[in-house]
Coordinates of C-alpha atoms and ligand atoms in Angstrom, one line a residue:
X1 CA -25.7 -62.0 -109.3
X2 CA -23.7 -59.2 -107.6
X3 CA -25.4 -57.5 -104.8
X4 CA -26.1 -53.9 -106.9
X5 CA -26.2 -50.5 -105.4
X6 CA -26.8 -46.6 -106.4
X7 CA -23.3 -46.0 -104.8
X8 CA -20.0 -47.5 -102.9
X9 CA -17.3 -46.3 -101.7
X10 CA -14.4 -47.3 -101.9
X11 CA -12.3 -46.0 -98.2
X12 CA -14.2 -45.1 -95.5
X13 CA -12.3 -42.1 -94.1
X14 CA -13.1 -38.7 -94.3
X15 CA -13.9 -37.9 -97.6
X16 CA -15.6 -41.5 -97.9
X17 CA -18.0 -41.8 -95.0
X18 CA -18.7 -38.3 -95.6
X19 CA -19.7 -39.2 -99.5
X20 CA -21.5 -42.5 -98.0
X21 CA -23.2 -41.0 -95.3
X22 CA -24.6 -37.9 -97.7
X23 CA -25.8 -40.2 -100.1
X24 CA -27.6 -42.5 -97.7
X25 CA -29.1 -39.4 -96.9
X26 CA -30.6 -38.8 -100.4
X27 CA -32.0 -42.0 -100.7
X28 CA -29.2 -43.8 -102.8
X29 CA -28.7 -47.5 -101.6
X30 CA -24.9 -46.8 -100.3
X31 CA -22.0 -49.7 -99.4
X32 CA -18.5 -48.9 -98.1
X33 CA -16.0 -50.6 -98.5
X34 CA -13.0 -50.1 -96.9
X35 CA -9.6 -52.6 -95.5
X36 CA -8.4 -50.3 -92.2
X37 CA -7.4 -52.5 -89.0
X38 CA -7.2 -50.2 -85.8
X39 CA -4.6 -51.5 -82.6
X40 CA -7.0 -54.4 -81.6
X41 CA -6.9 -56.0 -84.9
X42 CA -10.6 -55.4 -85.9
X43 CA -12.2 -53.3 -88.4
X44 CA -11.9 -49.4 -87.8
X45 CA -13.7 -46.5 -90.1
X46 CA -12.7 -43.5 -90.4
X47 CA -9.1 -43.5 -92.5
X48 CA -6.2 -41.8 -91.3
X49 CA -8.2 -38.8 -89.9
X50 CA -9.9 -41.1 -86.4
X51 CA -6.8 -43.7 -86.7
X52 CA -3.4 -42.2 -86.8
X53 CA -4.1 -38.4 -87.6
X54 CA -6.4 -35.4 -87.1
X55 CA -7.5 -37.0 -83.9
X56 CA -5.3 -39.3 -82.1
X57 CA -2.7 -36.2 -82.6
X58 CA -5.2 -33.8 -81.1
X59 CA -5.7 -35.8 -77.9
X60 CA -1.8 -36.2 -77.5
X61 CA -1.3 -32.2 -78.5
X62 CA -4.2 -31.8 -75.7
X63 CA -2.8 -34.2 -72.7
X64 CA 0.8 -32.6 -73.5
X65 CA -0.1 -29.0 -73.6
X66 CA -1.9 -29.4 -69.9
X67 CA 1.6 -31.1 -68.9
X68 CA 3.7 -28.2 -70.2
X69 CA 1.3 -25.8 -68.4
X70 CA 1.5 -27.6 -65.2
X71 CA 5.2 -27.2 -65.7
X72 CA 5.7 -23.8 -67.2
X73 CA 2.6 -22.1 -66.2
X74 CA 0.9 -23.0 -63.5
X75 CA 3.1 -21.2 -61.0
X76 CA 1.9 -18.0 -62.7
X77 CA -1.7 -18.6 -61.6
X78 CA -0.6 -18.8 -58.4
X79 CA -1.1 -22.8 -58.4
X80 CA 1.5 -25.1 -57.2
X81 CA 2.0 -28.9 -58.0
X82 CA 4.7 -30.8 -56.3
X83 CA 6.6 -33.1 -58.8
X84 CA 4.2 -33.4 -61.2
X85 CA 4.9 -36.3 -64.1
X86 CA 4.2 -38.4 -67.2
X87 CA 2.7 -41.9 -67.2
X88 CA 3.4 -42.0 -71.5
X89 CA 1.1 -45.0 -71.2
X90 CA -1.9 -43.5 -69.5
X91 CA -1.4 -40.6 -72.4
X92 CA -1.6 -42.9 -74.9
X93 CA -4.1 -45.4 -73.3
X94 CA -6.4 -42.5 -73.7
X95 CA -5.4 -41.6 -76.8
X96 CA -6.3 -45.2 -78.5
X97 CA -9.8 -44.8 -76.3
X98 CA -10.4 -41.6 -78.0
X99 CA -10.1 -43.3 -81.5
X100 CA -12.0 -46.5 -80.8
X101 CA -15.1 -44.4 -79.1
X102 CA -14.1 -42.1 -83.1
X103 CA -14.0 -45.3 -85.5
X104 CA -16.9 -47.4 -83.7
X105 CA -18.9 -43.6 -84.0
X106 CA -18.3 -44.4 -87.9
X107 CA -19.9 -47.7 -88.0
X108 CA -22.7 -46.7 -86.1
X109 CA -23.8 -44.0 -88.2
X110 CA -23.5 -46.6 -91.1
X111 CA -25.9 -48.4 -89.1
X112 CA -27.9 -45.7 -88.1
X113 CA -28.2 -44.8 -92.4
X114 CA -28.2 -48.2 -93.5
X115 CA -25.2 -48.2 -95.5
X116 CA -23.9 -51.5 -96.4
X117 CA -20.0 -51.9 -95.0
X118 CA -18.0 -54.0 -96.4
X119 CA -14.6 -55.2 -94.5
X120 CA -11.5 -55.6 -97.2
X121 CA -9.8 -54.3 -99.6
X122 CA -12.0 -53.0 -103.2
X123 CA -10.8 -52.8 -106.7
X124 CA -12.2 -51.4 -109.3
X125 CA -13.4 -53.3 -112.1
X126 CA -14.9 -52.2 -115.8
X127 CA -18.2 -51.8 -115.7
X128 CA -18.3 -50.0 -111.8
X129 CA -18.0 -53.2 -110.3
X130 CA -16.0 -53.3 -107.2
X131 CA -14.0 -56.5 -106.0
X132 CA -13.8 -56.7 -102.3
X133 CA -10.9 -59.0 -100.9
X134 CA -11.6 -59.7 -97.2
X135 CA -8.6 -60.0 -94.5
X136 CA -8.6 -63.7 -94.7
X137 CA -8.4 -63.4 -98.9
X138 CA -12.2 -64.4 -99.5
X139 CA -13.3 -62.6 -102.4
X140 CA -16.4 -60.8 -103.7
X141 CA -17.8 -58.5 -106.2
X142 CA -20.5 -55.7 -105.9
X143 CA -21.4 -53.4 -108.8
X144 CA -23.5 -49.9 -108.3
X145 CA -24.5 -46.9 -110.9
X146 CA -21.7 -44.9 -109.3
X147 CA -18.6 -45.8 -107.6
X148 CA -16.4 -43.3 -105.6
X149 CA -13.2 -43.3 -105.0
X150 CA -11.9 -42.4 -101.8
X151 CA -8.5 -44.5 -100.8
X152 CA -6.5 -41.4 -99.0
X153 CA -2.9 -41.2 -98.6
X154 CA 0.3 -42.9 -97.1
X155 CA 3.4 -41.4 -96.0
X156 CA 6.1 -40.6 -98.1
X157 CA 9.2 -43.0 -97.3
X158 CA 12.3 -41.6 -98.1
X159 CA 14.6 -44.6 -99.6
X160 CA 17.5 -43.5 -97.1
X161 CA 15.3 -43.8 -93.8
X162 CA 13.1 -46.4 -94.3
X163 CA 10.4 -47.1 -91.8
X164 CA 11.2 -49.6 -89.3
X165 CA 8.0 -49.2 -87.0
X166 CA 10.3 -48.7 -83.9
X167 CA 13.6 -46.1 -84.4
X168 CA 12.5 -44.9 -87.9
X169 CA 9.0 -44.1 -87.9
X170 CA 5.9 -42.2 -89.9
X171 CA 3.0 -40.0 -88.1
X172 CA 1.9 -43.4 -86.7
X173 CA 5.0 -44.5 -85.0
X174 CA 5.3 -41.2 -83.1
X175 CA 1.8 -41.8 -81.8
X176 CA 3.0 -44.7 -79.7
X177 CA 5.8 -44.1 -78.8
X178 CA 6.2 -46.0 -74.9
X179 CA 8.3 -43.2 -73.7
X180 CA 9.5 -40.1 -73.9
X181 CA 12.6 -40.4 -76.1
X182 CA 15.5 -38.8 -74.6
X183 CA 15.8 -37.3 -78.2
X184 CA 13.9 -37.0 -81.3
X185 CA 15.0 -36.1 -84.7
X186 CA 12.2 -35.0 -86.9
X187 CA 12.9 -34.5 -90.9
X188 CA 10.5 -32.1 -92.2
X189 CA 9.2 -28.9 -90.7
X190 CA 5.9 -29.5 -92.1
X191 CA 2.5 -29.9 -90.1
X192 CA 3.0 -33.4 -88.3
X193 CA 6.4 -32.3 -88.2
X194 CA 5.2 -29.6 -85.9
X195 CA 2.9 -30.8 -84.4
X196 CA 4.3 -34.1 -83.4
X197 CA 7.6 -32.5 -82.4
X198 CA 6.0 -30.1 -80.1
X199 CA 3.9 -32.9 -78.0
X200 CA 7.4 -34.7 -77.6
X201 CA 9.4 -31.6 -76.7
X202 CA 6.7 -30.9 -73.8
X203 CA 7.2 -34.1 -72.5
X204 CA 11.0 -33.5 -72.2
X205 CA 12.5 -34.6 -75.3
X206 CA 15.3 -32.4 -77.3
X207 CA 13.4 -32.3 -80.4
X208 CA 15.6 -31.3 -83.8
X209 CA 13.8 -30.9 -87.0
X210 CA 15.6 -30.8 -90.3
X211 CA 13.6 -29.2 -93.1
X212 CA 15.3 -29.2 -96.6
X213 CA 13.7 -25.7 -97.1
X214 CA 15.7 -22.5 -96.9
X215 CA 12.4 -21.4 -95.6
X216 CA 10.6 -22.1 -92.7
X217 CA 6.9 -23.0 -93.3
X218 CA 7.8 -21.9 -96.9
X219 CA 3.1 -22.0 -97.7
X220 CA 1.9 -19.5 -95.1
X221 CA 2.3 -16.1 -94.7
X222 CA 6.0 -14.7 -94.0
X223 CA 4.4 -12.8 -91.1
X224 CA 3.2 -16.0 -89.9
X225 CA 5.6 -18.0 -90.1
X226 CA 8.6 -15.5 -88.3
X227 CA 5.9 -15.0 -85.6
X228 CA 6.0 -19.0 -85.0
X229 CA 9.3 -19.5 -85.4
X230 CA 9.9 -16.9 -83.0
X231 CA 7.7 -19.0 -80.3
X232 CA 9.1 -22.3 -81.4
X233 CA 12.8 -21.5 -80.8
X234 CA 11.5 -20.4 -77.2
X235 CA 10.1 -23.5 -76.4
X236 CA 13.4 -25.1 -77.6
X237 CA 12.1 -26.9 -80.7
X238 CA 15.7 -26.4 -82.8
X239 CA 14.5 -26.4 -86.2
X240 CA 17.3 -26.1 -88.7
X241 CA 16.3 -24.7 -92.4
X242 CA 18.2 -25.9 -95.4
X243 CA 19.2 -28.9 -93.8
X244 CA 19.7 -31.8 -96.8
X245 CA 19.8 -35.2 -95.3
X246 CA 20.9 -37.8 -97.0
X247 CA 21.5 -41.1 -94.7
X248 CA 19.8 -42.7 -91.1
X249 CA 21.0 -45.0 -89.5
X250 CA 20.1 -46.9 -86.9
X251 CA 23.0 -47.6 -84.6
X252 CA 22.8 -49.9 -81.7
X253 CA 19.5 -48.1 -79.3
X254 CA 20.2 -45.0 -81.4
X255 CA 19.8 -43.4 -85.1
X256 CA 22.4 -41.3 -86.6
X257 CA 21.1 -38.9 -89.3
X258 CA 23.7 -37.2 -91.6
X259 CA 22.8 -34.0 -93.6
X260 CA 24.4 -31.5 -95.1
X261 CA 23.1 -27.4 -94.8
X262 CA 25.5 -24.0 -95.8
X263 CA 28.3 -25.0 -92.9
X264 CA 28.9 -28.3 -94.5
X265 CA 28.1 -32.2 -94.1
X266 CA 26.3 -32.8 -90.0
X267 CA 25.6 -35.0 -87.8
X268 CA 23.1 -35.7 -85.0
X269 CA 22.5 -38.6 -83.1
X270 CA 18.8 -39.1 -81.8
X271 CA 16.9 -41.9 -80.0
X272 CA 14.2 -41.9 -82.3
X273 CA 13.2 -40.4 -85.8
X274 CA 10.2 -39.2 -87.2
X275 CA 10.1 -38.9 -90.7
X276 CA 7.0 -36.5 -91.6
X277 CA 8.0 -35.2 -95.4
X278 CA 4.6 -35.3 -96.5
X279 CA 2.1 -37.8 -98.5
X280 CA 1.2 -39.4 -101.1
X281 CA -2.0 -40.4 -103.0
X282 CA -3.0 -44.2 -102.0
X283 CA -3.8 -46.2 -105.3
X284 CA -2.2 -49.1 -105.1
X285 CA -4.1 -52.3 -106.2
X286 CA -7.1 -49.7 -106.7
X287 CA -7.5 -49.8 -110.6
X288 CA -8.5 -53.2 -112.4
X289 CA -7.9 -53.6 -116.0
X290 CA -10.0 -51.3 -118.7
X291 CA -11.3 -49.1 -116.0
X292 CA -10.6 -46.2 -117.8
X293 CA -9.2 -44.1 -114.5
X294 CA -6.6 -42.4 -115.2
X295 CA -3.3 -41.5 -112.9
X296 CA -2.2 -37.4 -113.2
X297 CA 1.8 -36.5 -112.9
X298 CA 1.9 -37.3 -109.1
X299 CA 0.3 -40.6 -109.0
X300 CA -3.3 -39.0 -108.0
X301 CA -6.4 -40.1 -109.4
X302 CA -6.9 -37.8 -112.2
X303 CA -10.8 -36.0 -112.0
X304 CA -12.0 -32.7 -113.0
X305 CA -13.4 -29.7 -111.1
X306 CA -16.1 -31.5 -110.3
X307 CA -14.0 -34.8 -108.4
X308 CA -15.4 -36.6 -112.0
X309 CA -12.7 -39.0 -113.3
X310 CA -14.0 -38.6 -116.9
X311 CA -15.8 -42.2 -116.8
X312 CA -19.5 -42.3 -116.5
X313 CA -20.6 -42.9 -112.7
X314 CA -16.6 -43.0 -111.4
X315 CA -15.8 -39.9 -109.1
X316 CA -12.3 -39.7 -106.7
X317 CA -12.6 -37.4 -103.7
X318 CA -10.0 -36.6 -100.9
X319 CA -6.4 -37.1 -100.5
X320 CA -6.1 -39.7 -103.4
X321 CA -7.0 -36.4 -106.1
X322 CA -5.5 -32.7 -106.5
X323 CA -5.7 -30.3 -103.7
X324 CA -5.1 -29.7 -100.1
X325 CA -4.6 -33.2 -98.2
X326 CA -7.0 -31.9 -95.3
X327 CA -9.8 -33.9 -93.7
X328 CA -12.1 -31.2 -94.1
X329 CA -11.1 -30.9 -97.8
X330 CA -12.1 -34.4 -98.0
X331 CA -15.5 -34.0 -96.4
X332 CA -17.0 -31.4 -98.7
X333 CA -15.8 -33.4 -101.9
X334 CA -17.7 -36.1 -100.2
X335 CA -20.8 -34.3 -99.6
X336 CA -20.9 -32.7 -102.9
X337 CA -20.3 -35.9 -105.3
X338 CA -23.0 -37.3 -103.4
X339 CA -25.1 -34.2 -104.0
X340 CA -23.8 -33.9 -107.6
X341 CA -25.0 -37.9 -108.1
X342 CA -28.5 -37.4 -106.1
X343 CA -28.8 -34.4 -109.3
X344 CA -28.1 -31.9 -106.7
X345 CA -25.8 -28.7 -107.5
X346 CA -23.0 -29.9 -105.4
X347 CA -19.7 -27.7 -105.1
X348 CA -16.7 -27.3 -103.1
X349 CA -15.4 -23.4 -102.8
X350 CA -11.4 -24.5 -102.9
X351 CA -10.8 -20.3 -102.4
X352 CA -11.4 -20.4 -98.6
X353 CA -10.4 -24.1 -97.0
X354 CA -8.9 -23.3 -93.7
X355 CA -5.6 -24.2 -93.4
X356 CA -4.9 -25.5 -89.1
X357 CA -1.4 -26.0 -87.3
X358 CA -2.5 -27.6 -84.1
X359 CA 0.8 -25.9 -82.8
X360 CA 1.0 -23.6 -79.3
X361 CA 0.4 -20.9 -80.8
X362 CA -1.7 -22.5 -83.0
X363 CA -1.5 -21.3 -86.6
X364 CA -4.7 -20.6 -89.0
X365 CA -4.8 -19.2 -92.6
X366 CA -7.2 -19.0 -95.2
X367 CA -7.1 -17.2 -98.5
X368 CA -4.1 -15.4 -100.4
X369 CA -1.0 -14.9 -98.3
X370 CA 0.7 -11.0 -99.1
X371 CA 3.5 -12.7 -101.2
X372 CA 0.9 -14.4 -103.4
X373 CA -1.0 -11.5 -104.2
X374 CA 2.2 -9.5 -104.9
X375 CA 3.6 -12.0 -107.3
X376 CA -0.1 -12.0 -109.3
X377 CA -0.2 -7.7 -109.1
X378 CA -3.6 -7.3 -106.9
X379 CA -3.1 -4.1 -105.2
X380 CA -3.8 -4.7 -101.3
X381 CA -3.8 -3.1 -97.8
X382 CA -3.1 -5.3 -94.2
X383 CA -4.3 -4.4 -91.0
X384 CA -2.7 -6.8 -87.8
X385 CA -4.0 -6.7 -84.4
X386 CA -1.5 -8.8 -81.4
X387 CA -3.0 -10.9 -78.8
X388 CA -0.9 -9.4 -76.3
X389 CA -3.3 -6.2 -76.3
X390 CA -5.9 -8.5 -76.0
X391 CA -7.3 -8.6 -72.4
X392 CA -8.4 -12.0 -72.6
X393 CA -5.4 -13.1 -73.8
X394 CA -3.4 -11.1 -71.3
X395 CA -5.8 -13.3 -68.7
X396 CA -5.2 -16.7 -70.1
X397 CA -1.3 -16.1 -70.2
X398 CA -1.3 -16.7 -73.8
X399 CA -0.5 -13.5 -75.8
X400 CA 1.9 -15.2 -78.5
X401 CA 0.9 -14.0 -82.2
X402 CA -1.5 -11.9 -83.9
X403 CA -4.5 -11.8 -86.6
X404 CA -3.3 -9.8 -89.6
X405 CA -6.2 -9.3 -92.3
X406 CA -5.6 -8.6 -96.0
X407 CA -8.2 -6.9 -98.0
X408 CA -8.1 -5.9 -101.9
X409 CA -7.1 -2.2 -101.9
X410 CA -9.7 -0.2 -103.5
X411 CA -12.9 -2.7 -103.1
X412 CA -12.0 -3.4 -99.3
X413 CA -12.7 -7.1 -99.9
X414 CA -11.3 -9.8 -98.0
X415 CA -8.5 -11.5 -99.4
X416 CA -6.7 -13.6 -97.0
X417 CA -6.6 -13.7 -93.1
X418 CA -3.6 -14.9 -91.0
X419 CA -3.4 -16.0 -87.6
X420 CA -0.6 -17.2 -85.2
X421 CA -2.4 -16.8 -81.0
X422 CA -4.4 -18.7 -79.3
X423 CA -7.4 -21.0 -80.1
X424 CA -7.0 -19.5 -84.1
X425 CA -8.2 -22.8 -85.4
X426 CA -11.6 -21.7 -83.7
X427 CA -10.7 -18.0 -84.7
X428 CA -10.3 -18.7 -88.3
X429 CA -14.0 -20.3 -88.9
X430 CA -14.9 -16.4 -89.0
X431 CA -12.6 -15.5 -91.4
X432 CA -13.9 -17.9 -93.7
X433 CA -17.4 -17.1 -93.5
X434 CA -16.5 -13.7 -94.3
X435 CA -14.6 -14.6 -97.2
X436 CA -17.3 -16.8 -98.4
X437 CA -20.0 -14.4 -98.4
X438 CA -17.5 -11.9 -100.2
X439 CA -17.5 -9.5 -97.2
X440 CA -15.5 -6.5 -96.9
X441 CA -12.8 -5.8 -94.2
X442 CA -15.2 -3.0 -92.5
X443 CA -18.1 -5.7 -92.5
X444 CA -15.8 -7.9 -90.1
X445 CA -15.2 -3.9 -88.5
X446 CA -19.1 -3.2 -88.1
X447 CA -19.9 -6.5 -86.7
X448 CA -19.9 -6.5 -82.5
X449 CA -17.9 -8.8 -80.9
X450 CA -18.2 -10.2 -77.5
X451 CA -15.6 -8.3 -74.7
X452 CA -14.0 -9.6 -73.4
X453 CA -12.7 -12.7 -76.0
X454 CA -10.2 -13.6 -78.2
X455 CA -12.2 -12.5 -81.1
X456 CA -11.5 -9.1 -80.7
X457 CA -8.4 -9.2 -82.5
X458 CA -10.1 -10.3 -85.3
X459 CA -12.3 -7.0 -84.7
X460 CA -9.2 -5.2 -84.1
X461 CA -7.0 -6.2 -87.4
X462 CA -10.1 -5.3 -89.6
X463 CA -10.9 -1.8 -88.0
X464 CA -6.5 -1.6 -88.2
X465 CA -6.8 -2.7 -92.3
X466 CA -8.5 0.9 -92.3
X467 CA -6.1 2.3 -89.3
X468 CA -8.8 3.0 -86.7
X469 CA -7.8 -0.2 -84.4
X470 CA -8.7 1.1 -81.4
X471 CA -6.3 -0.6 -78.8
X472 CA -2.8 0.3 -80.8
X473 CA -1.3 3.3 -82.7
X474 CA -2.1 2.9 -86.3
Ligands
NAD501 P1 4.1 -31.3 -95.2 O1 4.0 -31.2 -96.7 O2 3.2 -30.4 -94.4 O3 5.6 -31.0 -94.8 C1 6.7 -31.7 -95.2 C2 7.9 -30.9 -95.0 O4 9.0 -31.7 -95.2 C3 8.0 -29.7 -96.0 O5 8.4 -28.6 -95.3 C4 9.2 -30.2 -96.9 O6 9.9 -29.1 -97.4 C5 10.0 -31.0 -96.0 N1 10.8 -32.0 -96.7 C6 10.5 -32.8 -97.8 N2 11.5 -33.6 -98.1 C7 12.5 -33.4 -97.2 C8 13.7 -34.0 -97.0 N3 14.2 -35.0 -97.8 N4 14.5 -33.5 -95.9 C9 14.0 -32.5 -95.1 N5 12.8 -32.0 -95.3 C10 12.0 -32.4 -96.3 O7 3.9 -32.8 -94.9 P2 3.6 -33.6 -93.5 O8 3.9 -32.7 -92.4 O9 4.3 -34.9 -93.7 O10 2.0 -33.8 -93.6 C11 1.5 -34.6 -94.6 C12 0.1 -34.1 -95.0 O11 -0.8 -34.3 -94.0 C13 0.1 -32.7 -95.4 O12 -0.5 -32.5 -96.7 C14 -0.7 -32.0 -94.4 O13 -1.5 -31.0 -94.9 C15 -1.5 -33.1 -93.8 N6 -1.7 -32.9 -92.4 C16 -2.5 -31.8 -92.0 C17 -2.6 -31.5 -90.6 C18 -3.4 -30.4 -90.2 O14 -4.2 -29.9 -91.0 N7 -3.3 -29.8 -89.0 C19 -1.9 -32.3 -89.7 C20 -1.1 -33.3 -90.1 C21 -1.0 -33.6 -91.5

């Protein structure tokens, strides 16, 4: 008889060890099942997020920021290095470090809850049974009351750039690289784009990024995203908007990338090429016969508000469903199905997810952007605050960008908050809670922040939403 539990998982990345972990919590009898290999060919947790995403890019953002600074900023502290350069390998050596002490965190919390973890890949069978196929193609089945889908996303390959794991690569690749291409060409101006493009141009690389949009970071706020592009074409990332491509081609040690934008059919000729133009739900091999899961329009595992698929005890959470593809997304989808299945009132609030551009300056948004509310005819009133009036800012030598707030017009109510500067990601967790206890710009205004901090321009923009900012002209 199949081993039988309350739930399993199927993918143990962020939405799914989240769900696991949670429902360990509440007493279910949890398994996980999940197929990813990290670099030493062993067993890793923790799904794109801890192998190739969120935090291996993070640590290469981190190591290539400080190298930029000790370049480009030091001097103004008054510090001087003598030739100061990159060992790529050491970066990335600590990189992969920073994962495995992430992924083998993941399996020791398993432990630590006593959730069963399963090595291979699952399929779901009728009935919530789950068919596990291990790496060496030993089979098994396990069935539970409640089975939760959780199997991510891979990158979108485009069928005139295929990925070749060394010139043509996805988010992955460009994690590895073993030096500093001489030049990189990036198609899509998205958020790996971005971010992966700037920790290459800091090492030294001419970075071009060719985004199909007539619009640069065509989701966020216009302010936002002029503000950033501002910065970016400083630092000499040479993004070009409307740019079609249509063929790569790897030539010899090099790629040639044609595309065609308003002045007519281009060329560029790069050492290596990133191809970051987005994701894609993960669900292949997931769905047995007679399930009764159902795909939407975009391939995503159809489910209701609730992450319910519409068949009793099957849930999808994460980036293989609707919604944003963020980790943190994930997480709470994770939490509340296994809150929802415990009998608890789980919920996710999808009106104030953060959105993050690990970026320098870093970009942070959450809530309605100015062009969305005028498009649905809510009457609203901004207030923006820059960092470079900001003495801490003005200390750290980082005054790119601003917070701008947006609150409804006559009820003063938050709406959406803005922010290109430094350390926003951190910056932004305020906004949120704010928004989610339905707070008022003056509530952010009649709230004392610490001086001196970067948190004063959030202080600022909401005292400036009702033209009293203190530290400008209103
Ligand atoms: P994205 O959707 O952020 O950006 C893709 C970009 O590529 C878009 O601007 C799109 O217009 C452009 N594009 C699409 N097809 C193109 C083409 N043929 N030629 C040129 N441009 C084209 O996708 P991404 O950057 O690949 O990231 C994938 C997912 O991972 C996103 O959903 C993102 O939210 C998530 N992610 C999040 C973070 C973070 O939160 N900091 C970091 C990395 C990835």
């Amino acid at each position: 008889m199949a081993d039988h539990y309350d739930v399993i998982v199927i993918g143990g990345g962020p939405a799914g060890y989240h769900a696991a972990i949670r429902a360990a919590q509440l007493g279910l009898k949890t398994a996980c099942v999940d197929a990813s290999v990290g670099k030493d060919g062993k067993a890793a947790l923790g799904g794109t997020c801890l192998n190739v995403g969120c935090i291996p890019s993070k640590a290469l953002l981190d190591s290539s920021r400080q190298f930029h600074n000790l370049l480009h900023s030091f001097a103004d502290h008054g510090i001087r290095v003598a030739s100061p350069a990159i060992d790529v390998k050491a970066m990335v050596g600590r990189k992969d470090k920073i994962v495995k002490q992430f992924t083998a965190g993941v399996a020791l919390l398993f432990k630590a809850n006593k959730i069963a973890s399963y090595f291979g890949k699952g399929r779901l069978l009728a009935g919530r049974q789950v068919e596990i196929t291990a790496p060496d193609g030993t089979r098994q089945t396990i069935a539970a009351a409640n089975v939760i889908l959780a199997t991510g996303s891979v990158p979108v390959e485009l069928p005139f750039a295929k990925f070749d794991g060394k010139f043509i690569v996805d988010n992955a690749g460009a994690l590895d690289f073993d030096a500093v291409p001489k030049r990189l060409g990036v198609i899509g101006a998205g958020v790996i784009g971005l971010e992966l493009g700037s920790v290459w141009r800091r090492l030294g690389a001419e970075v071009t990024i060719l985004e199909a949009l007539p619009d640069f970071l065509a989701t966020a706020d216009r302010d936002v995203a002029r503000l950033a592009a501002r910065e970016f074409a400083k630092q000499g990332l040479d993004i070009r908007l409307g740019a079609k491509v249509s063929k790569a081609e790897v030539k010899g040690n090099t790629v040639e990338v044609s595309y065609g934008d308003a002045k007519g059919e281009q060329k560029i000729v790069v050492d290596r090429l990133l191809v970051a133009v987005g994701r894609r739900a993960y669900s292949e091999g997931l769905l047995g016969e007679n399930t009764g899961v159902r795909l939407d329009e975009r391939g995503r595992i159809a489910v209701d508000e609730h992450c319910w698929t519409g068949v009793e005890g099957v849930w999808a959470i994460g980036d293989c469903v609707r919604g944003a593809m963020l980790a943190h997304k994930g997480f709470e989808e994770g939490i509340a199905v296994a809150e929802l299945i415990a009998g608890r009132a789980g919920h996710v609030n999808y009106d104030t997810i953060p959105w993050v551009i690990y970026t320098e300056p870093e970009i942070a948004w959450a809530g309605k952007t100015e062009e969305e509310l005028k498009a649905a005819g809510v009457p609203y009133k901004t207030g923006s605050f820059p960092f470079a009036a900001i003495g801490r800012a003005v200390a750290m030598n980082e005054t790119a960008g601003q917070v701008k707030i947006i609150a409804h017009a006559e009820t003063d109510r938050i709406l959406g908050v803005h922010m290109v500067g430094p350390g926003v990601s951190e910056l932004i967790a305020e906004a949120v809670v704010a928004m989610e206890f339905h707070g008022a710009a003056e509530d952010l205004a009649r709230i004392v922040h610490a001086h001196p901090t970067l948190s004063e321009a959030v202080h600022e923009a909401a005292l400036a939403v009702d033209k009293r900012a203190i530290h400008k002209a209103n």
